[in-house]
Coordinates of N, CA and C in Angstrom, one line a residue:
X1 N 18.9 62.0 -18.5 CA 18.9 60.8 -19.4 C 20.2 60.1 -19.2
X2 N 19.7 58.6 -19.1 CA 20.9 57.8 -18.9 C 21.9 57.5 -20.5
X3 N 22.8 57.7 -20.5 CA 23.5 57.1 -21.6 C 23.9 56.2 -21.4
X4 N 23.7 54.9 -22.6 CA 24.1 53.6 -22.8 C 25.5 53.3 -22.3
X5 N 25.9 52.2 -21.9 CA 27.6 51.9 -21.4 C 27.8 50.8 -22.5
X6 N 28.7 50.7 -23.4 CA 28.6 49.7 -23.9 C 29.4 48.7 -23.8
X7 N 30.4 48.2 -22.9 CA 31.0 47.2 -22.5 C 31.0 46.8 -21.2
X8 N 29.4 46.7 -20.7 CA 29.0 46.2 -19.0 C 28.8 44.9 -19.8
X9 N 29.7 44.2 -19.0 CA 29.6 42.4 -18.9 C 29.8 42.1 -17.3
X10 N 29.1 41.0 -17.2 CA 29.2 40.1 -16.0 C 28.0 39.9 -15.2
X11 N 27.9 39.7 -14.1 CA 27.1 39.4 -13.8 C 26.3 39.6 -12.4
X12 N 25.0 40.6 -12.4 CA 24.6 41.7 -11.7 C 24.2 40.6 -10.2
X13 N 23.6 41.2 -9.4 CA 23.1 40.5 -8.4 C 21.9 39.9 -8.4
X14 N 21.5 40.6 -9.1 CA 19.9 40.6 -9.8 C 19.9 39.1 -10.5
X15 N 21.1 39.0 -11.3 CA 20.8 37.8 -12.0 C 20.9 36.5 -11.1
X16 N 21.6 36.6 -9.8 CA 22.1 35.6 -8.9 C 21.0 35.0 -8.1
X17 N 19.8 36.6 -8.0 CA 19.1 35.8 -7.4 C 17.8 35.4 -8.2
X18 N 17.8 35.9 -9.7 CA 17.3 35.3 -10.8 C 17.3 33.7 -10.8
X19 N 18.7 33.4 -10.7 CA 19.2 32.3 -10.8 C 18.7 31.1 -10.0
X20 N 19.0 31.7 -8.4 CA 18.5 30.8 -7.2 C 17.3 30.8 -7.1
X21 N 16.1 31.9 -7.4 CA 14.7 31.6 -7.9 C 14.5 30.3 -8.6
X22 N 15.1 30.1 -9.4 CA 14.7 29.1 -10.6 C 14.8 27.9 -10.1
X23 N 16.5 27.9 -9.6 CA 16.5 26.5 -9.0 C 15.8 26.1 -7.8
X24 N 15.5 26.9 -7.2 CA 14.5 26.7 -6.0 C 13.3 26.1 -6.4
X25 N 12.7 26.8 -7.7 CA 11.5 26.6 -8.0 C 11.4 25.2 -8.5
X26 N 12.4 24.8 -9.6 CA 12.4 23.6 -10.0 C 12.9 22.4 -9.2
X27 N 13.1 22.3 -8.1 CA 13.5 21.4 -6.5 C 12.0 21.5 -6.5
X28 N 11.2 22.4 -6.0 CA 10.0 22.1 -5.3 C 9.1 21.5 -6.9
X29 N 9.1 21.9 -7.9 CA 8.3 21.4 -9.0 C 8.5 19.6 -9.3
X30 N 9.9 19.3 -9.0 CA 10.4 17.6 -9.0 C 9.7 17.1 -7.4
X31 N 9.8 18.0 -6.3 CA 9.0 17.2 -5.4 C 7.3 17.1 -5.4
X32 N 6.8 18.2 -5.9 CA 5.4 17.7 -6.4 C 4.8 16.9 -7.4
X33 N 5.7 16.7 -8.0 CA 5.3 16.2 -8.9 C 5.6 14.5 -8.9
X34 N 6.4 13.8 -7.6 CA 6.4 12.5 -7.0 C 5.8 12.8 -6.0
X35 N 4.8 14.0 -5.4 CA 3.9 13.6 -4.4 C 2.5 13.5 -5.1
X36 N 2.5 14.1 -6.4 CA 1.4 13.4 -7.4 C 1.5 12.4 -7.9
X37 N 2.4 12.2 -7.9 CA 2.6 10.1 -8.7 C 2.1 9.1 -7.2
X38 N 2.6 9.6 -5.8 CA 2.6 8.9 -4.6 C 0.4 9.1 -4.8
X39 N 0.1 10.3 -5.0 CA -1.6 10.4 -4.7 C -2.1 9.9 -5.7
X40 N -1.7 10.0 -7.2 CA -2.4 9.1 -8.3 C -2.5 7.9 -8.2
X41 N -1.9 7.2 -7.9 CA -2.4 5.8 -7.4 C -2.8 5.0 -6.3
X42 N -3.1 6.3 -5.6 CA -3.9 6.0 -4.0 C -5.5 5.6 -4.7
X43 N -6.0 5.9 -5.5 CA -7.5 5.4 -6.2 C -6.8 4.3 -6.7
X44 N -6.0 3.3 -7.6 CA -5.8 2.0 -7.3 C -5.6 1.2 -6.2
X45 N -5.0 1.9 -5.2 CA -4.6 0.5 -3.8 C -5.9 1.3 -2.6
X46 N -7.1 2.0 -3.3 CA -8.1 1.6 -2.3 C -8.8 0.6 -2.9
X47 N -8.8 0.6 -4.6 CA -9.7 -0.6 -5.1 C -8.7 -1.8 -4.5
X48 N -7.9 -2.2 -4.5 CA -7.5 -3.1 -4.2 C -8.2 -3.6 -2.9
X49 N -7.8 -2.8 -1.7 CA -8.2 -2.8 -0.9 C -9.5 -3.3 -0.7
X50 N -10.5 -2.9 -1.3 CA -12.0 -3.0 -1.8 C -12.3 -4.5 -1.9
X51 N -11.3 -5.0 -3.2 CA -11.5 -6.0 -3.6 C -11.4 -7.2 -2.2
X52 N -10.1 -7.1 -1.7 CA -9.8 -8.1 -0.8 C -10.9 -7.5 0.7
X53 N -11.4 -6.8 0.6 CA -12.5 -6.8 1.4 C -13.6 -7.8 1.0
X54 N -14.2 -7.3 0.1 CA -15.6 -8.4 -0.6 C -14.8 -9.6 -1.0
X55 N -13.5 -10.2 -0.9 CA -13.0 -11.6 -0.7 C -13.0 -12.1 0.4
X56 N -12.5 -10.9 1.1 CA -12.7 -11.3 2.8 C -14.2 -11.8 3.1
X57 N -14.9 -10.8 2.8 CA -16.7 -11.1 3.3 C -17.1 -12.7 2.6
X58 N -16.2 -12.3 1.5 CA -16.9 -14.1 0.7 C -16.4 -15.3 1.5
X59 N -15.3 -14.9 2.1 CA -14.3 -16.2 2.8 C -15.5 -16.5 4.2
X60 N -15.6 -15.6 4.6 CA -16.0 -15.4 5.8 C -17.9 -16.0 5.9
X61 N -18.2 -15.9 4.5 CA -19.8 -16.2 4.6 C -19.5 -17.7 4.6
X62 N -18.1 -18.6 3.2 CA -18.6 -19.4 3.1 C -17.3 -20.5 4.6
X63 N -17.2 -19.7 5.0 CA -16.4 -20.4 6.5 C -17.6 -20.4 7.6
X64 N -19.2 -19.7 7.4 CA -19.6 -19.1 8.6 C -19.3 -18.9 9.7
X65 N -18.7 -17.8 9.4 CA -18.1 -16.6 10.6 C -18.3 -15.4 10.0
X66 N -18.1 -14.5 11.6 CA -18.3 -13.2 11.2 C -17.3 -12.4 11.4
X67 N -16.9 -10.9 11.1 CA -15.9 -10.3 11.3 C -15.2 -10.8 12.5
X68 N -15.7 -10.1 13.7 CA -14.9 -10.4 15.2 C -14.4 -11.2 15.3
X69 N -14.6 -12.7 14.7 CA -14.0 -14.0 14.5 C -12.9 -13.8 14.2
X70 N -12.5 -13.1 13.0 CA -11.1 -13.1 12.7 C -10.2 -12.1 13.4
X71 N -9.5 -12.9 13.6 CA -8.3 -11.8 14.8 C -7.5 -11.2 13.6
X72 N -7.2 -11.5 12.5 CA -5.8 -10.9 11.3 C -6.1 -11.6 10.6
X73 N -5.6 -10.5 9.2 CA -5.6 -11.3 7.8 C -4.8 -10.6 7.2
X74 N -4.0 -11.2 5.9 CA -3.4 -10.6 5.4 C -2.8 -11.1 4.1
X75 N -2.1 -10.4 2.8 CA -2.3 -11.1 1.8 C -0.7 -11.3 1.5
X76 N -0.4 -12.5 0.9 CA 1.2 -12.9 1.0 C 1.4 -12.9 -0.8
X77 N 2.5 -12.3 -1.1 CA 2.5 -12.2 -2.6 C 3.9 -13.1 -2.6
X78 N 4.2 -14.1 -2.9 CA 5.4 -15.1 -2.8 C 5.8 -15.1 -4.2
X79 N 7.4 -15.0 -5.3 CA 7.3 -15.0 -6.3 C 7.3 -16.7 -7.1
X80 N 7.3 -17.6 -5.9 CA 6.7 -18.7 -6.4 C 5.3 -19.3 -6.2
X81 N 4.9 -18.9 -5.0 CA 3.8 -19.6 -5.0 C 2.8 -19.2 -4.9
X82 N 2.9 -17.6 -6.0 CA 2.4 -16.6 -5.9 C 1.2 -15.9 -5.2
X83 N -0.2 -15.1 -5.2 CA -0.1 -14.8 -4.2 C -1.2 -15.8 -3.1
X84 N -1.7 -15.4 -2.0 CA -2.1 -16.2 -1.3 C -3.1 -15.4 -0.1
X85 N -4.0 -15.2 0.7 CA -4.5 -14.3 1.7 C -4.6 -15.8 3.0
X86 N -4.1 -15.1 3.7 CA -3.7 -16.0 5.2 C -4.6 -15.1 6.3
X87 N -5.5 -16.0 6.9 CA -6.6 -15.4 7.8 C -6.5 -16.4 8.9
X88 N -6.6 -15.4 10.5 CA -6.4 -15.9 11.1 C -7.2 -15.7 12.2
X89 N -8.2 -17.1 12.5 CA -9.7 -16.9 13.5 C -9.1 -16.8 14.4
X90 N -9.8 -16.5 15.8 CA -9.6 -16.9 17.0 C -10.7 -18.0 17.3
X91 N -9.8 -18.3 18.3 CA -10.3 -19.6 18.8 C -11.8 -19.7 19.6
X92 N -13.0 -20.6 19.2 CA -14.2 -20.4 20.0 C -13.8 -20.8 21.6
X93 N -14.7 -20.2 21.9 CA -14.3 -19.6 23.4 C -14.4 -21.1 24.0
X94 N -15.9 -21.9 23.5 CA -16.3 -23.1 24.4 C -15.6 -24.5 23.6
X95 N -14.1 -24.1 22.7 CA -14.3 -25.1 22.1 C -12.7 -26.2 23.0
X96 N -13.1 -27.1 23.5 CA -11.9 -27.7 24.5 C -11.1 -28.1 24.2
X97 N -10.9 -28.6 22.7 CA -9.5 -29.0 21.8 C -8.7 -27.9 21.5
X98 N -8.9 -27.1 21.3 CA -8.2 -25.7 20.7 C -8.8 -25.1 21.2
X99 N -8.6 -25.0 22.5 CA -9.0 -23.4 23.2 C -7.9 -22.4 23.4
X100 N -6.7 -22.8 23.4 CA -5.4 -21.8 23.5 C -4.9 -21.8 21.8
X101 N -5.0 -22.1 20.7 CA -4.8 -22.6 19.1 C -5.4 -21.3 18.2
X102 N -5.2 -20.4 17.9 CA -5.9 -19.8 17.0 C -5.8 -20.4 15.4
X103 N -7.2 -20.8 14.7 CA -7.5 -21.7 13.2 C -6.8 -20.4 12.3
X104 N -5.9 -20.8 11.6 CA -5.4 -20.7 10.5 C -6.0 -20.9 9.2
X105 N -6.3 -20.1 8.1 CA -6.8 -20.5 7.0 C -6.2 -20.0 5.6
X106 N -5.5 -21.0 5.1 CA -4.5 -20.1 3.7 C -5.3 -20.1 2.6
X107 N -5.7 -19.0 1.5 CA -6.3 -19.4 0.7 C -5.8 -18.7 -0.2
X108 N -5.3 -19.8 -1.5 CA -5.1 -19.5 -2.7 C -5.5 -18.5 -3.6
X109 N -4.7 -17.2 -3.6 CA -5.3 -16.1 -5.1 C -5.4 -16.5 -6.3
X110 N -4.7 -17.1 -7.0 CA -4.2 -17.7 -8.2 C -5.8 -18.0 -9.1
X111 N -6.6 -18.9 -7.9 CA -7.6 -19.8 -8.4 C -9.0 -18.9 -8.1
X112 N -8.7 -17.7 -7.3 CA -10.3 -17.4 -6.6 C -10.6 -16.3 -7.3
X113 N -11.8 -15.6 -6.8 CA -12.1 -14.1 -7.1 C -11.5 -13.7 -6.4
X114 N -11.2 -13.0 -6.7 CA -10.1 -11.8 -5.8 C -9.7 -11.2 -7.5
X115 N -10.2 -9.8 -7.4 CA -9.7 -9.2 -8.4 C -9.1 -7.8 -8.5
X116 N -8.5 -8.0 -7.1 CA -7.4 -7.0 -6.6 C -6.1 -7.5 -7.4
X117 N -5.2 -6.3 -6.7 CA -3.5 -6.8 -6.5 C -3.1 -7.1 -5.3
X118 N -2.5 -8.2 -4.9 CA -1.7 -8.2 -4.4 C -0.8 -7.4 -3.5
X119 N -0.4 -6.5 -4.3 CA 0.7 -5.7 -3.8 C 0.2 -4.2 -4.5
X120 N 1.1 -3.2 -3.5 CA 0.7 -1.9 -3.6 C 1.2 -1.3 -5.5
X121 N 0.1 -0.7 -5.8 CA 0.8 0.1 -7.0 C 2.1 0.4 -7.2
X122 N 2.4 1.3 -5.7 CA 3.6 1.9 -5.7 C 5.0 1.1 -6.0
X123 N 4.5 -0.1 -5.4 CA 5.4 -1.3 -5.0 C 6.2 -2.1 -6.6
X124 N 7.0 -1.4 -7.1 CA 7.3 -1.7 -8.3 C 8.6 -3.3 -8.7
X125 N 9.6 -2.6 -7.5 CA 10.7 -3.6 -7.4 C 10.5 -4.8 -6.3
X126 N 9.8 -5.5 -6.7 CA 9.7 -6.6 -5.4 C 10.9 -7.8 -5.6
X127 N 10.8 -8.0 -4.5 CA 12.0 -8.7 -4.4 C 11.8 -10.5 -4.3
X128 N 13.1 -11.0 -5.2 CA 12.3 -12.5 -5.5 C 13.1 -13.6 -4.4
X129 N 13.5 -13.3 -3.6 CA 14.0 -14.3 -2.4 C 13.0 -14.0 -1.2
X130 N 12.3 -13.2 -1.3 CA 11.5 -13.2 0.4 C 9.9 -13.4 -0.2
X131 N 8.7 -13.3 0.3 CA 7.6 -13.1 0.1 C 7.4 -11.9 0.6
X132 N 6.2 -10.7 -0.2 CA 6.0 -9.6 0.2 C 4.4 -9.4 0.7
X133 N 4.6 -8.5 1.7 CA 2.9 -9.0 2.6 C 3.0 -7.0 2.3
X134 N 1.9 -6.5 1.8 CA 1.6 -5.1 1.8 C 0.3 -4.9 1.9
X135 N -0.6 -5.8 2.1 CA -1.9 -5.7 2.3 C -2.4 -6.3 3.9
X136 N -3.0 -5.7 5.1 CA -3.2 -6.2 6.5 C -4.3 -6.1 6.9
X137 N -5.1 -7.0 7.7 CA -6.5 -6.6 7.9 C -6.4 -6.8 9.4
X138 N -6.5 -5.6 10.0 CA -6.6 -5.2 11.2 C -7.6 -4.5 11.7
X139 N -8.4 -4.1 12.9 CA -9.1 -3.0 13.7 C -10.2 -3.1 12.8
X140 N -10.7 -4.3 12.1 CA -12.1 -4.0 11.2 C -11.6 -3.5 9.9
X141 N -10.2 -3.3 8.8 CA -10.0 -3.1 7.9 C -9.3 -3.1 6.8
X142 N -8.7 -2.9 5.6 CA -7.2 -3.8 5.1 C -6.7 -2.3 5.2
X143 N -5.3 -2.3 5.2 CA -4.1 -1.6 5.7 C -2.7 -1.6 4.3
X144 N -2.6 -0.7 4.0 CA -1.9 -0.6 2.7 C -0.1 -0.6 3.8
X145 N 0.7 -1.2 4.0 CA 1.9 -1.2 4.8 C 3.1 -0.8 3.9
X146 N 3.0 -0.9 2.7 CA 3.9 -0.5 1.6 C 3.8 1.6 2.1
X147 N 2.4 1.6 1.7 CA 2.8 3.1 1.7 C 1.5 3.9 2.7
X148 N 1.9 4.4 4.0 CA 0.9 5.0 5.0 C 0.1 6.2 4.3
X149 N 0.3 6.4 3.1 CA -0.9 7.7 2.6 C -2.2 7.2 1.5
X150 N -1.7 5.6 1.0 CA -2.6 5.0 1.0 C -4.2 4.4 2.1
X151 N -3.5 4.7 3.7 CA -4.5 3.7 4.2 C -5.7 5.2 3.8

């Protein structure tokens, strides 16, 4: 039988790596828990996404054209002239005024359907001297550029 010691103070090894357990654990508990804030709003910037798609299709029926027509698109969030989607045709192959010219088409968000955002969820501090473009329509699709675990 062990008999009690009664003036052990300080501090065992056991508790050191008591210690470093915890802190370890709580480092990895603060990093999941901003890689669940980064995935919780990936279901907002795909509706987004969504939206400026069936805007795209609407632009595109009432321009008659069809996808392949457009070479790029993309949506401009300006903090004056707020936001805007800039699409950019290629040029028809047989047409002799603008055969090297690709058509340009800026169209106002302010006034249309489009009942997306703009800009990515994530995207909280935007900045009011530049315009910010986080939405791209490339390869047949829109492209979240703020954050790659959105696409």
């Amino acid at each position: 039988m062990m008999l009690a010691r009664p003036h052990r103070r300080g501090i065992v090894i056991a508790d050191l790596l008591l210690l470093a357990v915890i802190a370890v654990l709580g480092v990895l508990t603060i990093m999941k828990f901003f890689e669940y804030r980064v995935a919780s709003t990936r279901d907002a910037c795909y509706d987004n996404q969504k939206a400026a798609d069936e805007f795209f299709d609407s632009v595109l029926n009432e321009e008659k054209k069809i996808r392949p027509q457009a070479f790029t698109a993309f949506i401009i969030n300006h903090h004056i002239d707020g936001p805007s989607m800039q699409i950019i045709f290629m040029p028809h192959p047989y047409d002799q005024v603008r055969r090297n010219y690709a058509v340009t088409e800026k169209i106002d968000l302010k006034d249309s359907a489009f009942f997306g955002r703009p800009t990515c969820p994530l995207h909280k501090d935007l900045p009011t001297d530049q315009p910010v473009i986080d939405y791209w329509y490339a390869a047949g699709r829109w492209w979240c550029l703020y954050n790659p675990y959105h696409n």
